[in-house]
Amino acid sequence: IAEASSALDLSEFSCAICLDLLKDPVTINSGHSYCMSCIKSCWDQEDHLGVYSCPQCRQTFIPRPVLGRNSMLAEVVEKLKVTGLQAAIPAAHYAGPGDVECDVCTGRKHKAVKSCLVCLASYCETHLQPHYESPAFKKHKLTDVTGRLQDKVCSHHDKPLEVYCRTDQQSICYPCTMDEHKGHDTVSAAAGRTEIQKQMGETQREFQQRIQMREKELQELREAVGSFTPVLGWLSLDAFSESACISTSLKNEHRRQ
């Protein structure tokens, strides 16, 4: 039974909104199935538009469709839970130690793939889709996923740090350019990062050149010391011979006396 069940495509029994196994499943007119609570929440956000859509294929419906529980699908999902296949939903989607969790997922959290500097939230692939598809999120600023969103937002204005102030050498937001940084030399945050990376590269090259110069000087010193070694050896031998001669002379002189 386990082998036959494992051959099933579990994506058919998981909700594309919460990415978990379907809970109280409903199948809408597009043929796609969702958790009752997930699709209700999704359509509640579209009430002001009066047009409702399928989160997967974007098929639209007017008026709002009436939702009915898909009993047959619910039965299949319950059997899957009994066989323990819930854990077979791709583990790679779930957040693990060190990963940033999706702020929208309920239950077991999925890995976030992007962070929004306007929402101050991080989203998994599924919950990120509205930012790509809805005009309401068009002006939102997405960035690489980070667990330290507050570090990318101005503490005074709660706006994204999209400007770099050359005068004070710090990242600021656009409202900052109108007050405490008014009249300062500013560029975009991207340009500022490029400048800093360039400066760091130049500094690194300079240090590397200094290290190479010191290594060259050290090698020259070693070679110089090495060239003096034979001379020092001859000088030591001469000094020893001279000392022996003096000692012999003194002994002979002592015998005569």
Short mmCIF file of C-alpha atoms in Angstrom, two decimals:
data_model
loop_
_atom_site.label_atom_id
_atom_site.label_comp_id
_atom_site.label_asym_id
_atom_site.label_seq_id
_atom_site.Cartn_x
_atom_site.Cartn_y
_atom_site.Cartn_z
CA ILE A 1 0.00 0.00 0.00
CA ALA A 2 2.79 2.38 0.93
CA GLU A 3 4.54 1.79 -2.41
CA ALA A 4 1.35 2.40 -4.37
CA SER A 5 0.53 5.49 -2.37
CA SER A 6 4.04 6.91 -2.73
CA ALA A 7 3.56 6.84 -6.51
CA LEU A 8 0.79 9.41 -6.13
CA ASP A 9 1.51 12.99 -7.03
CA LEU A 10 0.99 14.55 -3.61
CA SER A 11 0.77 18.02 -5.16
CA GLU A 12 -2.76 17.03 -6.20
CA PHE A 13 -3.69 16.81 -2.53
CA SER A 14 -1.89 19.89 -1.24
CA CYS A 15 -3.23 23.44 -1.13
CA ALA A 16 -1.38 25.87 -3.43
CA ILE A 17 -1.98 28.67 -0.90
CA CYS A 18 -0.67 27.16 2.35
CA LEU A 19 1.32 24.37 0.62
CA ASP A 20 0.07 21.85 3.17
CA LEU A 21 -2.25 18.86 2.73
CA LEU A 22 -5.79 20.05 2.03
CA LYS A 23 -7.91 20.81 5.09
CA ASP A 24 -11.68 20.85 4.54
CA PRO A 25 -11.04 20.88 0.75
CA VAL A 26 -13.18 22.72 -1.80
CA THR A 27 -12.89 22.56 -5.58
CA ILE A 28 -13.68 25.82 -7.38
CA ASN A 29 -14.97 26.31 -10.95
CA SER A 30 -11.45 26.30 -12.44
CA GLY A 31 -10.98 22.72 -11.24
CA HIS A 32 -8.32 23.60 -8.67
CA SER A 33 -8.75 22.65 -5.03
CA TYR A 34 -7.89 24.60 -1.87
CA CYS A 35 -8.44 24.54 1.86
CA MET A 36 -11.81 26.13 2.61
CA SER A 37 -10.25 28.71 4.94
CA CYS A 38 -7.42 29.54 2.51
CA ILE A 39 -9.60 30.32 -0.51
CA LYS A 40 -12.10 32.21 1.67
CA SER A 41 -9.31 34.40 3.02
CA CYS A 42 -7.98 34.94 -0.50
CA TRP A 43 -11.36 35.98 -1.87
CA ASP A 44 -12.11 38.18 1.14
CA GLN A 45 -9.21 40.35 -0.03
CA GLU A 46 -10.84 40.64 -3.48
CA ASP A 47 -14.27 41.67 -2.19
CA HIS A 48 -13.60 45.35 -2.92
CA LEU A 49 -12.94 44.50 -6.58
CA GLY A 50 -16.05 42.40 -7.05
CA VAL A 51 -14.01 40.02 -9.21
CA TYR A 52 -12.67 36.77 -7.79
CA SER A 53 -9.84 34.70 -9.23
CA CYS A 54 -8.20 31.31 -8.96
CA PRO A 55 -4.79 31.75 -7.27
CA GLN A 56 -3.26 29.19 -9.64
CA CYS A 57 -4.61 29.82 -13.14
CA ARG A 58 -6.02 33.34 -12.49
CA GLN A 59 -9.41 32.44 -14.02
CA THR A 60 -11.91 35.07 -12.83
CA PHE A 61 -15.44 34.64 -11.49
CA ILE A 62 -18.39 37.04 -11.10
CA PRO A 63 -20.18 36.92 -8.70
CA ARG A 64 -18.29 35.26 -5.85
CA PRO A 65 -18.72 31.48 -6.19
CA VAL A 66 -20.44 29.54 -3.44
CA LEU A 67 -18.01 27.11 -1.85
CA GLY A 68 -18.95 23.51 -1.13
CA ARG A 69 -16.85 20.89 0.62
CA ASN A 70 -15.45 18.21 -1.69
CA SER A 71 -16.28 15.14 0.40
CA MET A 72 -14.58 12.62 -1.89
CA LEU A 73 -11.31 14.61 -1.91
CA ALA A 74 -11.52 15.09 1.85
CA GLU A 75 -11.80 11.31 2.27
CA VAL A 76 -8.69 10.70 0.13
CA VAL A 77 -6.70 13.29 2.08
CA GLU A 78 -7.72 11.68 5.38
CA LYS A 79 -6.47 8.31 4.12
CA LEU A 80 -3.19 9.92 3.10
CA LYS A 81 -2.82 11.30 6.61
CA VAL A 82 -3.42 7.86 8.09
CA THR A 83 -0.70 6.32 5.90
CA GLY A 84 1.72 8.97 7.11
CA LEU A 85 2.35 10.47 3.69
CA GLN A 86 1.87 14.00 4.90
CA ALA A 87 5.59 14.00 5.63
CA ALA A 88 6.25 13.12 1.99
CA ILE A 89 5.36 16.60 0.83
CA PRO A 90 8.74 17.93 -0.41
CA ALA A 91 10.78 18.74 2.70
CA ALA A 92 12.87 21.19 0.69
CA HIS A 93 9.94 23.64 0.82
CA TYR A 94 9.89 23.72 4.62
CA ALA A 95 12.01 26.13 6.63
CA GLY A 96 14.82 24.46 8.51
CA PRO A 97 17.46 25.72 10.96
CA GLY A 98 19.00 28.92 9.65
CA ASP A 99 16.25 29.50 7.05
CA VAL A 100 13.96 32.53 7.04
CA GLU A 101 10.33 31.46 7.48
CA CYS A 102 7.40 32.71 5.42
CA ASP A 103 5.38 35.16 7.55
CA VAL A 104 2.08 34.14 5.94
CA CYS A 105 2.25 30.35 6.16
CA THR A 106 0.20 28.77 8.92
CA GLY A 107 1.14 25.54 10.65
CA ARG A 108 4.51 24.30 9.49
CA LYS A 109 6.29 27.26 7.91
CA HIS A 110 7.82 27.21 4.44
CA LYS A 111 11.11 28.79 3.43
CA ALA A 112 10.89 32.43 2.39
CA VAL A 113 12.39 33.30 -0.99
CA LYS A 114 11.97 37.10 -0.91
CA SER A 115 11.46 39.85 1.65
CA CYS A 116 9.37 42.99 1.14
CA LEU A 117 10.72 46.26 2.55
CA VAL A 118 7.24 47.82 2.48
CA CYS A 119 5.32 44.99 4.12
CA LEU A 120 8.31 44.21 6.38
CA ALA A 121 7.55 40.55 5.79
CA SER A 122 9.13 37.57 4.06
CA TYR A 123 7.26 35.27 1.69
CA CYS A 124 7.55 31.76 0.28
CA GLU A 125 7.16 31.21 -3.48
CA THR A 126 3.39 30.80 -3.29
CA HIS A 127 2.63 33.74 -1.00
CA LEU A 128 4.97 35.95 -3.01
CA GLN A 129 2.83 35.67 -6.15
CA PRO A 130 0.48 38.58 -5.27
CA HIS A 131 3.52 40.90 -5.29
CA TYR A 132 4.15 39.90 -8.90
CA GLU A 133 0.56 39.81 -10.09
CA SER A 134 -1.46 42.39 -8.14
CA PRO A 135 -1.24 46.12 -9.03
CA ALA A 136 -1.62 46.89 -5.31
CA PHE A 137 1.91 45.59 -4.71
CA LYS A 138 3.49 47.13 -7.81
CA LYS A 139 5.46 49.76 -5.86
CA HIS A 140 6.58 47.40 -3.13
CA LYS A 141 10.33 46.89 -2.84
CA LEU A 142 11.40 43.23 -2.89
CA THR A 143 14.86 42.20 -1.78
CA ASP A 144 16.82 38.99 -1.22
CA VAL A 145 15.34 37.15 1.71
CA THR A 146 16.66 38.36 5.05
CA GLY A 147 15.82 37.73 8.67
CA ARG A 148 16.90 41.26 9.61
CA LEU A 149 14.39 43.39 7.71
CA GLN A 150 14.58 46.22 10.25
CA ASP A 151 18.21 46.78 9.26
CA LYS A 152 17.03 47.71 5.76
CA VAL A 153 14.43 50.21 6.95
CA CYS A 154 14.95 53.77 8.23
CA SER A 155 14.40 53.87 11.99
CA HIS A 156 13.04 57.45 11.74
CA HIS A 157 10.63 57.20 8.80
CA ASP A 158 9.98 53.43 8.47
CA LYS A 159 10.90 53.64 4.79
CA PRO A 160 13.32 51.45 2.78
CA LEU A 161 16.96 52.57 2.82
CA GLU A 162 17.13 53.30 -0.91
CA VAL A 163 19.62 56.19 -0.82
CA TYR A 164 23.30 56.38 0.12
CA CYS A 165 24.60 59.61 1.67
CA ARG A 166 28.21 60.14 0.62
CA THR A 167 28.55 63.07 3.02
CA ASP A 168 27.76 60.98 6.12
CA GLN A 169 28.69 57.63 4.55
CA GLN A 170 25.45 55.89 5.52
CA SER A 171 22.29 54.46 3.98
CA ILE A 172 19.17 56.62 4.29
CA CYS A 173 15.60 56.76 2.96
CA TYR A 174 14.11 59.36 0.61
CA PRO A 175 12.40 61.42 3.39
CA CYS A 176 15.84 61.70 5.06
CA THR A 177 17.08 63.66 2.03
CA MET A 178 14.49 66.33 2.83
CA ASP A 179 15.47 66.93 6.47
CA GLU A 180 18.66 65.90 8.32
CA HIS A 181 20.48 65.02 5.09
CA LYS A 182 19.16 67.92 3.02
CA GLY A 183 21.78 69.28 0.64
CA HIS A 184 24.11 66.33 1.18
CA ASP A 185 25.84 64.47 -1.64
CA THR A 186 23.60 61.44 -2.24
CA VAL A 187 23.27 58.60 -4.75
CA SER A 188 21.03 55.56 -5.04
CA ALA A 189 21.67 52.71 -2.62
CA ALA A 190 22.76 50.51 -5.54
CA ALA A 191 25.28 53.13 -6.71
CA GLY A 192 26.49 53.51 -3.12
CA ARG A 193 27.03 49.76 -2.80
CA THR A 194 28.97 49.75 -6.08
CA GLU A 195 31.19 52.59 -4.86
CA ILE A 196 31.86 50.89 -1.52
CA GLN A 197 32.65 47.57 -3.22
CA LYS A 198 35.03 49.40 -5.58
CA GLN A 199 36.76 51.13 -2.66
CA MET A 200 37.04 47.83 -0.79
CA GLY A 201 38.51 46.22 -3.90
CA GLU A 202 41.09 48.99 -4.26
CA THR A 203 41.99 48.79 -0.56
CA GLN A 204 42.37 45.02 -0.82
CA ARG A 205 44.63 45.36 -3.87
CA GLU A 206 46.72 47.98 -2.05
CA PHE A 207 47.18 45.70 0.97
CA GLN A 208 48.04 42.82 -1.34
CA GLN A 209 50.71 44.93 -3.04
CA ARG A 210 52.14 45.90 0.36
CA ILE A 211 52.28 42.27 1.43
CA GLN A 212 54.04 41.29 -1.80
CA MET A 213 56.52 44.16 -1.34
CA ARG A 214 57.28 43.07 2.24
CA GLU A 215 57.71 39.47 1.12
CA LYS A 216 60.13 40.61 -1.60
CA GLU A 217 62.14 42.68 0.91
CA LEU A 218 62.24 39.72 3.30
CA GLN A 219 63.49 37.43 0.54
CA GLU A 220 66.20 39.95 -0.42
CA LEU A 221 67.26 40.14 3.24
CA ARG A 222 67.48 36.34 3.43
CA GLU A 223 69.60 36.26 0.29
CA ALA A 224 71.87 38.99 1.67
CA VAL A 225 72.34 37.09 4.94
CA GLY A 226 73.00 33.93 2.95
CA SER A 227 75.72 35.62 0.89
CA PHE A 228 77.54 36.69 4.08
CA THR A 229 77.57 33.20 5.59
CA PRO A 230 80.72 31.92 3.74
CA VAL A 231 82.58 35.15 4.57
CA LEU A 232 81.66 34.81 8.23
CA GLY A 233 82.90 31.23 8.11
CA TRP A 234 86.31 32.26 6.75
CA LEU A 235 86.56 35.06 9.27
CA SER A 236 85.82 32.63 12.09
CA LEU A 237 88.48 30.21 10.79
CA ASP A 238 91.10 32.98 10.51
CA ALA A 239 90.31 34.19 14.01
CA PHE A 240 90.67 30.65 15.36
CA SER A 241 94.03 30.16 13.59
CA GLU A 242 95.32 33.48 14.86
CA SER A 243 94.20 32.64 18.39
CA ALA A 244 95.99 29.27 18.20
CA CYS A 245 99.21 30.94 17.04
CA ILE A 246 99.10 33.44 19.89
CA SER A 247 98.47 30.65 22.39
CA THR A 248 101.44 28.64 21.07
CA SER A 249 103.70 31.68 21.20
CA LEU A 250 102.74 32.38 24.79
CA LYS A 251 103.44 28.77 25.79
CA ASN A 252 106.88 28.82 24.14
CA GLU A 253 107.69 32.09 25.85
CA HIS A 254 106.64 30.61 29.18
CA ARG A 255 109.00 27.60 28.73
CA ARG A 256 111.98 29.85 28.01
CA GLN A 257 111.43 31.63 31.26
#
